[in-house]
Coordinates of N, CA and C in Angstrom, one line a residue:
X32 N -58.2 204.1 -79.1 CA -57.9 204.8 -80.3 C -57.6 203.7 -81.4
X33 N -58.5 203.6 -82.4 CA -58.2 202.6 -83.7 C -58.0 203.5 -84.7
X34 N -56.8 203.2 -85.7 CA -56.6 203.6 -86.9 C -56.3 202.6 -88.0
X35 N -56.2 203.2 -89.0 CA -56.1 202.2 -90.1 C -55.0 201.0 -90.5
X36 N -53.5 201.5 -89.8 CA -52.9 200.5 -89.2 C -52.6 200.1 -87.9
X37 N -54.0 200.6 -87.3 CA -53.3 199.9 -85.8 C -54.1 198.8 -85.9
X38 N -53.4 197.5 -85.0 CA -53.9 196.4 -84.7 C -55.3 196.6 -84.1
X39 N -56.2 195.6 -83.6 CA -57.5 195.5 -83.3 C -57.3 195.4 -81.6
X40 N -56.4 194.4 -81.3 CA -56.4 193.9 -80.0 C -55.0 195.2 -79.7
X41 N -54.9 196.2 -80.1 CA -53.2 197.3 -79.5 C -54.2 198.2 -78.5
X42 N -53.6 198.4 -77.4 CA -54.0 199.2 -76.5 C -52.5 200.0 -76.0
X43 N -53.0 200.8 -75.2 CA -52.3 202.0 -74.8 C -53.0 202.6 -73.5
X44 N -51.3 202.3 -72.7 CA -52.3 202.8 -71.0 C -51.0 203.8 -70.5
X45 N -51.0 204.8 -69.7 CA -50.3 205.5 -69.2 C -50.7 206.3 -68.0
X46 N -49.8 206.8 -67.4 CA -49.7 207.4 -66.1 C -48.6 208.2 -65.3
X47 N -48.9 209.3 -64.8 CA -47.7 209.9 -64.9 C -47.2 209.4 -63.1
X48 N -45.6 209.1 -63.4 CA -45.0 208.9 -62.7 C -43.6 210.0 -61.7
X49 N -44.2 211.2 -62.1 CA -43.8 212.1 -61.2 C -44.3 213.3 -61.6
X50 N -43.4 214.6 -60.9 CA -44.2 216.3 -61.4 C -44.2 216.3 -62.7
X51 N -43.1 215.9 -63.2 CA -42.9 216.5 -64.8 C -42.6 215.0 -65.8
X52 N -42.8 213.6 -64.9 CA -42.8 212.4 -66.3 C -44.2 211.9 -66.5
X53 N -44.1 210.9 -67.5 CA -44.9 210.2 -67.8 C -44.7 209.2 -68.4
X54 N -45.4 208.0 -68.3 CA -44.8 206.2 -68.7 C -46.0 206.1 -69.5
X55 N -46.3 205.7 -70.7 CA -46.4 204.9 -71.5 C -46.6 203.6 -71.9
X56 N -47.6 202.7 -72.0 CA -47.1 201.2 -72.2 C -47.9 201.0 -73.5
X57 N -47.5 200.6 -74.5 CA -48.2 199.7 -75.9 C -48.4 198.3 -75.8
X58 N -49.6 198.0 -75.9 CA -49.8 196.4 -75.7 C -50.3 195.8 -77.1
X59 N -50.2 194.7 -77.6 CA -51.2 193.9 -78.6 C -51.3 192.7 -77.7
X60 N -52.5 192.5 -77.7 CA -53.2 191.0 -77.7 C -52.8 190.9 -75.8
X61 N -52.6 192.1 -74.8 CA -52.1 192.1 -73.6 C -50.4 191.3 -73.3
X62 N -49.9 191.8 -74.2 CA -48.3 191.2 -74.4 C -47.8 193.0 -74.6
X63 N -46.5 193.2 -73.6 CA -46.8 194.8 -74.1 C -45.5 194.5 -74.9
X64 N -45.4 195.3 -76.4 CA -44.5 195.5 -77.2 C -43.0 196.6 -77.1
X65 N -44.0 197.7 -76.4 CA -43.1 198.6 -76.4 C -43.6 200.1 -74.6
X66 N -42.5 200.2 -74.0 CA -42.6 201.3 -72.9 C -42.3 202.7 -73.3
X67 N -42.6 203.3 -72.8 CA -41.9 205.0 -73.1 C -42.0 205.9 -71.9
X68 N -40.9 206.3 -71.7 CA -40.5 207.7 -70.2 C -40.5 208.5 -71.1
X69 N -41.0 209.7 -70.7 CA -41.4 210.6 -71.1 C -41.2 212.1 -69.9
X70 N -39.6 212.6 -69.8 CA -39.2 213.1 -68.8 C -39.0 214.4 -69.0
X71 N -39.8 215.8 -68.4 CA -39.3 217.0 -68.5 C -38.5 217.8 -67.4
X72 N -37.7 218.4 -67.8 CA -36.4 219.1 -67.1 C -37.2 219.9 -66.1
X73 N -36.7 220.4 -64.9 CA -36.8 221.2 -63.7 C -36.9 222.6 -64.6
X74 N -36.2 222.7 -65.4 CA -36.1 224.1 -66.1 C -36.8 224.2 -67.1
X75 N -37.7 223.0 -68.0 CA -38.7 222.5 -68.7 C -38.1 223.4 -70.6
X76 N -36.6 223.1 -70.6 CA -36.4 223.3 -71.1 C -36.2 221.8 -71.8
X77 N -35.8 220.7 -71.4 CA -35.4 219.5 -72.1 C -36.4 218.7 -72.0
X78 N -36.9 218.1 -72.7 CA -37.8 216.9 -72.9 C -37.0 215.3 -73.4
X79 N -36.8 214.5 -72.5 CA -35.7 213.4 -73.1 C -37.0 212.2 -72.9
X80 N -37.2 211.4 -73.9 CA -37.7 209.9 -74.2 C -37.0 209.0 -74.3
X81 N -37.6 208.2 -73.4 CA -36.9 206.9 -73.2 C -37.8 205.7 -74.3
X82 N -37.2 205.2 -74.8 CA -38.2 203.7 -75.4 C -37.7 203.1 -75.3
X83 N -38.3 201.7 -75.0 CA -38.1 200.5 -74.5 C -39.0 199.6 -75.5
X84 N -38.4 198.9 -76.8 CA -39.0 198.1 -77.0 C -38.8 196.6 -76.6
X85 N -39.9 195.5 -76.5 CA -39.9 194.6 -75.6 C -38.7 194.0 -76.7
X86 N -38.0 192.8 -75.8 CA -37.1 192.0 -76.2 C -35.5 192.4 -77.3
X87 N -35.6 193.9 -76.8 CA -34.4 195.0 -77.2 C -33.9 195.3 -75.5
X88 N -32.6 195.1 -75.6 CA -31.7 194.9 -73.9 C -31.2 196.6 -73.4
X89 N -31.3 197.4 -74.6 CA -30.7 198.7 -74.5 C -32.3 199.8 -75.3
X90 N -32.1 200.6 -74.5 CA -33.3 201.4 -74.8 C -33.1 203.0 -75.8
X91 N -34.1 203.3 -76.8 CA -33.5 204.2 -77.6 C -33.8 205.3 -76.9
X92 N -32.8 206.4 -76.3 CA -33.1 207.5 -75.6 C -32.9 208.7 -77.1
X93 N -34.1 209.5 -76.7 CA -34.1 210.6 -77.7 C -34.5 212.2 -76.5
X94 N -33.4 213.0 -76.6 CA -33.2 214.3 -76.4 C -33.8 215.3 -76.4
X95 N -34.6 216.2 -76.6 CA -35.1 217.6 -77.2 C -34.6 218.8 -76.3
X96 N -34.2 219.9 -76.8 CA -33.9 221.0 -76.2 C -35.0 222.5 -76.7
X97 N -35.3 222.6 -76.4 CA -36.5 223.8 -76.7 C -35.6 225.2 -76.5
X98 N -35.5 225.9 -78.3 CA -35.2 226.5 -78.7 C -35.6 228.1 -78.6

């Protein structure tokens, strides 16, 4: 996928790592910048994201509750 500000050498690979996650990885130049969990609830009521950008020690967790 190329867009008008994505870099030339950014890739993007993923795989899901159980029933209801999936991981994420953003690369430029095969250096990855940034990870992402991507985890839905037993009850598939909550959807919570994990990001991990590279060289940040604490990761930004984001929530969603389905209304």
């Amino acid at each position: 996928h190329h867009g008008a500000n994505l870099n030339a050498d950014a890739t993007s690979s993923g795989h899901r790592s159980g029933e209801r996650s999936l991981q994420i990885t953003d690369k430029i130049g095969g250096e990855a910048v940034v990870a992402n969990e991507l985890d839905l609830s037993p009850d598939l009521q909550t959807l919570t994201l994990t990001v991990r950008p590279a060289g940040q020690s604490r990761p930004n967790v984001l929530v969603f509750h389905r209304q």
